[in-house]
Coordinates of C-alpha atoms and ligand atoms in Angstrom, one line a residue:
M691 CA 162.1 89.3 52.1
Y692 CA 165.3 89.1 54.1
A693 CA 167.5 89.6 51.0
Q694 CA 166.1 93.1 50.4
M695 CA 167.2 94.2 53.9
V696 CA 170.9 93.4 53.1
K697 CA 173.3 96.3 52.7
T698 CA 176.2 95.4 50.4
D699 CA 179.7 96.8 50.5
A700 CA 179.8 97.9 46.9
D701 CA 179.9 101.6 47.9
R702 CA 182.9 101.0 50.2
V703 CA 185.1 99.9 47.3
K704 CA 187.6 102.8 46.6
S705 CA 189.4 103.3 43.3
L706 CA 193.3 103.4 43.4
D707 CA 193.2 107.3 43.2
E708 CA 191.0 107.5 46.3
M709 CA 193.4 105.4 48.4
E710 CA 196.2 106.5 50.8
P711 CA 199.7 105.6 49.4
V712 CA 200.2 102.6 51.7
E713 CA 196.8 101.2 50.8
R714 CA 197.4 101.9 47.1
A715 CA 200.7 100.0 47.3
F716 CA 198.9 97.1 49.0
Q717 CA 196.2 97.0 46.3
Q718 CA 198.8 97.1 43.6
R719 CA 200.5 94.0 45.1
I720 CA 197.1 92.3 45.1
D721 CA 196.4 93.3 41.5
A722 CA 199.8 91.9 40.5
G723 CA 198.8 88.5 42.0
E724 CA 201.2 88.7 45.0
K725 CA 200.4 86.8 48.2
I726 CA 200.1 88.7 51.4
E727 CA 202.0 87.1 54.4
P728 CA 201.2 87.4 58.1
K729 CA 203.6 90.1 59.3
E730 CA 203.1 92.4 56.3
W731 CA 201.0 95.6 56.3
M732 CA 197.4 95.1 55.4
P733 CA 194.3 97.3 55.7
E734 CA 192.3 96.6 58.9
G735 CA 189.2 95.7 56.7
Y736 CA 191.2 93.1 54.9
R737 CA 192.4 91.6 58.2
K738 CA 188.9 91.6 59.7
T739 CA 187.3 90.1 56.5
L740 CA 189.9 87.2 56.6
V741 CA 189.4 86.6 60.3
R742 CA 185.6 86.5 59.8
Q743 CA 185.7 84.2 56.7
I744 CA 188.5 81.9 57.9
S745 CA 187.0 81.4 61.4
Q746 CA 183.5 80.8 60.0
H747 CA 185.1 78.3 57.7
A748 CA 186.9 76.6 60.6
H749 CA 183.7 76.5 62.7
S750 CA 181.9 74.9 59.8
E751 CA 184.5 72.1 59.6
V752 CA 184.2 71.5 63.3
V753 CA 180.4 71.6 63.5
G754 CA 180.3 69.8 60.2
Q755 CA 181.5 66.6 62.0
L756 CA 178.3 66.3 63.9
P757 CA 175.8 65.3 61.1
E758 CA 178.1 62.5 59.9
G759 CA 179.4 61.6 63.3
N760 CA 175.8 60.6 64.0
W761 CA 176.2 57.7 61.6
I762 CA 179.6 56.3 62.5
T763 CA 178.2 53.6 64.8
R764 CA 175.5 52.7 62.3
A765 CA 177.4 52.6 59.0
P766 CA 176.3 49.4 57.2
T767 CA 179.7 47.6 57.0
L768 CA 183.0 47.7 58.8
E769 CA 184.6 49.2 55.7
R770 CA 182.0 52.0 55.5
K771 CA 182.5 52.7 59.2
A772 CA 186.3 53.0 58.7
I773 CA 185.9 55.3 55.7
L774 CA 183.4 57.5 57.5
L775 CA 185.5 57.7 60.7
A776 CA 188.5 58.8 58.6
K777 CA 186.4 61.4 56.8
V778 CA 185.1 62.9 60.0
Q779 CA 188.6 63.0 61.4
D780 CA 189.7 64.9 58.2
E781 CA 187.1 67.5 58.9
A782 CA 188.5 68.0 62.4
G783 CA 192.0 68.4 60.8
H784 CA 190.6 71.0 58.3
G785 CA 189.2 73.0 61.3
L786 CA 192.7 72.9 62.9
Y787 CA 194.6 74.1 59.8
L788 CA 192.0 76.9 59.5
Y789 CA 192.2 78.0 63.1
C790 CA 196.0 78.1 62.7
A791 CA 195.6 80.3 59.6
A792 CA 193.2 82.7 61.5
E793 CA 195.7 82.9 64.4
T794 CA 198.4 84.3 62.0
L795 CA 196.1 87.4 61.8
G796 CA 196.5 88.1 65.5
V797 CA 193.4 86.4 67.0
S798 CA 193.5 83.7 69.5
R799 CA 191.9 80.3 69.0
D800 CA 190.3 80.6 72.4
D801 CA 188.5 83.8 71.4
L802 CA 187.3 82.2 68.2
Y803 CA 185.9 79.1 70.1
E804 CA 184.3 81.5 72.6
Q805 CA 182.6 83.4 69.8
L806 CA 181.2 80.1 68.4
L807 CA 180.1 78.7 71.8
A808 CA 178.4 82.0 72.7
G809 CA 176.4 81.9 69.5
R810 CA 178.1 85.0 68.1
A811 CA 179.9 83.4 65.2
K812 CA 178.4 81.9 62.1
Y813 CA 179.1 78.5 60.6
S814 CA 177.7 77.0 57.4
S815 CA 173.9 76.8 57.2
I816 CA 174.1 73.3 55.8
F817 CA 175.1 71.6 59.1
N818 CA 171.8 72.5 60.7
Y819 CA 169.9 69.8 58.8
P820 CA 169.4 66.3 60.2
T821 CA 170.9 63.1 58.8
L822 CA 167.9 60.8 58.9
T823 CA 169.1 57.8 56.8
W824 CA 172.4 56.2 55.6
A825 CA 171.7 57.8 52.2
D826 CA 172.2 61.2 53.9
I827 CA 175.8 60.3 54.4
G828 CA 176.1 59.7 50.6
A829 CA 174.3 62.9 50.0
I830 CA 176.6 64.9 52.3
G831 CA 179.7 63.6 50.6
W832 CA 178.4 64.1 47.1
L833 CA 176.6 67.4 47.5
V834 CA 177.9 69.1 50.6
D835 CA 181.6 68.2 50.0
G836 CA 180.9 68.8 46.3
A837 CA 179.7 72.3 47.0
A838 CA 182.5 72.9 49.5
I839 CA 185.2 71.9 47.0
M840 CA 183.6 74.0 44.2
N841 CA 184.1 77.0 46.5
Q842 CA 187.4 76.0 47.9
V843 CA 189.2 75.3 44.6
Q844 CA 189.1 79.1 43.9
L845 CA 190.2 79.8 47.5
Q846 CA 193.5 78.0 46.8
K847 CA 194.3 81.2 44.9
T848 CA 193.1 83.5 47.6
S849 CA 195.5 86.5 48.2
Y850 CA 196.3 85.6 51.9
G851 CA 199.2 83.1 51.9
P852 CA 198.4 80.9 55.0
Y853 CA 194.7 80.6 53.9
S854 CA 195.7 79.7 50.4
R855 CA 198.2 77.0 51.5
A856 CA 195.6 75.5 53.9
M857 CA 193.1 75.3 51.1
I858 CA 195.5 73.4 48.8
R859 CA 195.8 70.6 51.4
I860 CA 192.1 70.7 52.3
C861 CA 191.0 70.5 48.6
K862 CA 192.9 67.2 48.1
E863 CA 191.0 65.6 51.0
E864 CA 187.7 67.1 50.0
S865 CA 187.8 65.6 46.6
F866 CA 188.2 62.2 48.1
H867 CA 185.2 63.0 50.4
Q868 CA 183.1 64.0 47.4
R869 CA 183.9 60.7 45.5
Q870 CA 183.2 58.5 48.5
G871 CA 179.7 60.2 48.9
Y872 CA 178.9 59.8 45.2
E873 CA 180.0 56.2 45.4
I874 CA 177.6 55.6 48.3
M875 CA 174.8 57.2 46.3
S876 CA 175.5 55.2 43.2
V877 CA 175.5 51.9 45.1
L878 CA 172.2 52.8 46.7
A879 CA 170.7 54.1 43.4
S880 CA 171.5 50.8 41.7
G881 CA 170.3 48.6 44.6
T882 CA 166.8 47.6 45.6
E883 CA 163.7 49.8 45.1
E884 CA 163.9 50.8 48.8
Q885 CA 167.5 51.7 48.5
K886 CA 166.9 53.8 45.4
A887 CA 164.0 55.5 47.1
M888 CA 166.2 56.3 50.1
A889 CA 168.9 57.8 47.8
Q890 CA 166.3 59.9 46.0
D891 CA 164.8 61.1 49.3
A892 CA 168.2 62.2 50.5
L893 CA 168.8 64.1 47.2
D894 CA 165.4 65.7 47.6
R895 CA 166.2 67.0 51.1
W896 CA 169.8 68.0 50.6
W897 CA 169.6 69.6 47.1
W898 CA 168.3 73.1 48.0
P899 CA 170.3 73.5 51.2
S900 CA 173.4 72.6 49.2
L901 CA 172.7 75.4 46.8
M902 CA 172.3 77.8 49.7
M903 CA 175.9 76.9 50.9
F904 CA 177.3 79.3 48.3
G905 CA 175.7 82.3 50.1
P906 CA 173.2 85.0 49.0
N907 CA 172.9 86.0 45.3
D908 CA 175.7 88.4 44.3
A909 CA 173.4 91.4 44.3
D910 CA 172.6 90.7 48.0
S911 CA 176.0 89.6 49.1
A912 CA 177.2 92.0 51.8
H913 CA 181.0 91.3 51.5
S914 CA 181.5 90.3 47.9
A915 CA 182.6 93.5 46.3
E916 CA 185.5 94.2 48.8
S917 CA 186.4 90.5 49.0
M918 CA 186.7 90.3 45.2
K919 CA 188.7 93.5 45.1
W920 CA 191.1 92.1 47.7
K921 CA 191.1 88.7 45.8
I922 CA 190.1 87.0 49.0
K923 CA 187.2 85.6 46.9
R924 CA 188.2 84.9 43.4
E925 CA 184.8 83.9 42.0
S926 CA 181.3 85.1 43.0
N927 CA 178.7 83.2 45.0
D928 CA 176.4 82.9 41.9
E929 CA 179.2 81.8 39.5
L930 CA 180.2 79.0 41.8
R931 CA 176.6 77.9 42.5
Q932 CA 176.0 77.7 38.7
R933 CA 179.1 75.6 38.2
F934 CA 178.0 73.3 41.0
V935 CA 174.5 72.9 39.4
D936 CA 176.0 72.2 35.9
R937 CA 178.3 69.5 37.2
T938 CA 175.9 67.9 39.7
V939 CA 172.9 67.6 37.5
Q940 CA 174.9 65.4 35.1
Q941 CA 176.1 63.3 38.0
A942 CA 172.6 62.7 39.2
E943 CA 171.5 61.7 35.7
T944 CA 174.4 59.2 35.4
I945 CA 173.1 57.3 38.5
G946 CA 169.4 57.6 37.6
L947 CA 168.4 60.1 40.3
T948 CA 166.2 63.2 39.7
V949 CA 167.2 66.7 40.9
P950 CA 164.1 68.0 42.8
D951 CA 163.6 71.2 40.7
P952 CA 160.8 71.4 38.1
D953 CA 162.4 74.5 36.6
L954 CA 165.7 72.8 35.9
K955 CA 166.4 73.1 32.2
W956 CA 169.5 73.2 30.0
N957 CA 169.8 76.7 28.4
E958 CA 171.5 76.3 25.1
E959 CA 172.2 80.0 24.7
R960 CA 173.8 80.5 28.2
G961 CA 175.5 77.1 28.1
H962 CA 174.3 76.4 31.6
Y963 CA 171.3 74.9 33.4
D964 CA 168.6 77.3 34.4
F965 CA 167.3 76.5 37.9
G966 CA 164.4 77.4 40.1
P967 CA 164.3 80.1 42.8
I968 CA 166.1 79.5 46.1
D969 CA 164.1 79.9 49.3
W970 CA 166.1 82.7 50.8
D971 CA 163.7 83.0 53.7
E972 CA 164.6 79.5 54.7
F973 CA 168.3 80.3 54.3
W974 CA 168.2 83.4 56.6
N975 CA 166.0 81.6 59.1
V976 CA 168.6 78.8 59.4
V977 CA 171.5 81.3 59.5
K978 CA 169.7 83.2 62.3
G979 CA 169.6 80.0 64.4
N980 CA 166.2 78.6 63.7
G981 CA 167.0 75.7 61.4
P982 CA 166.0 72.1 62.3
C983 CA 169.2 71.3 64.2
N984 CA 170.8 74.7 65.2
R985 CA 170.1 74.2 68.9
D986 CA 171.3 70.6 68.9
R987 CA 174.5 71.5 67.1
M988 CA 175.4 74.2 69.6
K989 CA 174.5 72.0 72.6
A990 CA 176.7 69.3 71.3
R991 CA 179.6 71.7 70.7
R992 CA 179.2 73.2 74.2
E993 CA 179.1 69.8 75.8
A994 CA 182.2 68.6 73.9
H995 CA 184.0 71.8 74.9
E996 CA 183.2 71.2 78.6
N997 CA 184.0 67.5 78.5
G998 CA 187.4 68.3 77.0
R999 CA 188.2 70.9 79.6
W1000 CA 190.3 68.5 81.8
V1001 CA 192.4 67.4 78.7
R1002 CA 193.2 71.1 77.9
E1003 CA 194.0 71.8 81.6
A1004 CA 196.2 68.6 81.8
A1005 CA 198.0 69.5 78.6
A1006 CA 198.6 73.1 79.8
A1007 CA 199.9 71.8 83.2
H1008 CA 202.2 69.4 81.5
A1009 CA 203.6 72.1 79.2
A1010 CA 204.1 74.5 82.2
K1011 CA 206.0 71.7 84.1
K1012 CA 208.2 71.0 81.1
A1013 CA 209.0 74.7 80.6
A1014 CA 209.8 75.1 84.3
R1015 CA 212.2 72.0 84.2
K1016 CA 213.9 73.5 81.1
T1017 CA 214.4 76.9 82.9
A1018 CA 215.8 75.1 86.0
A1019 CA 218.3 73.0 84.0
Ligands
LIG2412 N1 175.8 79.7 55.9 O1 178.4 88.6 51.8 P1 178.3 87.2 51.9 C1 182.4 72.4 54.4 C2 176.7 84.7 55.6 S1 183.0 73.9 54.6 C3 175.9 80.6 57.0 O2 178.1 86.5 50.5 P2 181.0 86.1 52.1 C4 183.4 71.2 54.5 C5 178.1 85.3 55.6 O3 179.0 84.7 56.5 C6 181.6 74.9 54.4 N2 176.2 81.9 56.7 O4 179.5 86.6 52.7 C7 182.6 70.1 55.1 C8 177.8 86.8 55.9 O5 177.6 86.9 57.3 P3 178.4 87.9 58.2 C9 181.9 76.3 54.7 C10 176.4 82.3 55.4 O6 181.8 85.7 53.3 C11 181.9 69.2 54.3 C12 176.4 86.9 55.2 O7 175.9 85.6 55.1 N3 182.8 76.9 53.7 O8 181.3 72.3 54.1 C13 176.4 81.4 54.4 O9 181.5 87.1 51.2 C14 181.2 68.2 54.8 C15 176.5 87.6 53.9 O10 177.1 86.7 52.9 C16 183.3 78.1 53.9 O11 183.2 78.7 54.9 C17 176.1 80.0 54.7 N4 176.0 79.0 53.7 O12 180.6 84.8 51.3 C18 182.7 69.8 56.5 C19 184.2 78.6 52.7 N5 176.6 82.0 53.2 O13 179.8 87.4 58.3 C20 182.0 68.7 57.0 C21 184.8 79.9 53.0 C22 176.8 83.3 53.6 O14 178.3 89.3 57.6 C23 181.3 67.9 56.2 N6 183.8 80.9 53.0 N7 176.7 83.5 54.9 O15 177.7 87.9 59.6 C24 183.4 81.6 51.9 O16 183.8 81.2 50.8 C25 182.4 82.7 52.0 O17 182.5 83.1 53.4 C26 181.0 82.4 51.6 C27 180.1 83.6 51.9 C28 180.9 82.1 50.1 C29 180.4 81.2 52.4

């Protein structure tokens, strides 16, 4: 229903002949595989698309700490707790690299925070689902980081230099995250009947929302045509989703879990798994703020921002004092 209301950008994509000389020269650099750096000329649409995507990505990393943060005090062993704590800290670090990359495009971090806290900025739909059991922490690492890395590997080759370099570093950490999640799931799947059931239940709840992380189908993707032309995105939403399904189904089989999709079937001719329809009404409902945890997530972020106000003010006062001392000396 929602998908049919989407207007895509396919008709905005101009051919080289239709472009002004400066824009044509820019596109030729992109076509030749050159990276674009912060102070160089770029079309306003390219800049805006990057600010939108990078800031949504940064917000996702920051909000993405909440579902797992919920389990830090309840992780089953000291070792699991230390690993989870380190992973959640990594997500905060990813948010910081990404806000820095966005700032190189002339926006301020404060404005981006303000957009998130005012509910005007998007973050990934996946972080609006609850983490009900310890197996959900395994499922997040395995499926959510697995989907995130599938998307981010191609972003290492994105045309904007600072984003591409941030992605190279982030991907290294995400691949560790994916493995630790899969390891949690494989331990549970080979444990007691109750543990196996808990792992299966987590897979059942996280599978479809993980497929939604890749965004709408290509035909309904508002920004894909321009983003692919500018090589901001290097592979389409559907291509990446299919690759994720192909890899993950085999991983589920290896540990004896069942992907909750009765239509899932290997298609010899295509060389890929066919899979059932995604519930796009559920996706858009979550994106619009009506998922199971949207309100809780925003409340937690607003409270964290307020509680951190004194730290920001103290740091700013300290920096001002230091600068004044330097000027006086
Ligand atoms: N959730 O035209 P498209 C992570 C929006 S990081 C919410 O296809 P585009 C790490 C989209 O923004 C996860 N909204 O858009 C971690 C647009 O809205 P707008 C985040 C979504 O940009 C793991 C509209 O729908 N990763 O998980 C979603 O070309 C564990 C139309 O869509 C990134 O952000 C969605 N799932 O393609 C952290 C990667 N999908 O702006 C903690 C970078 C689409 O017009 C724990 N981003 N929308 O209002 C991308 O690669 C792209 O932005 C896509 C969407 C592929 C997400």
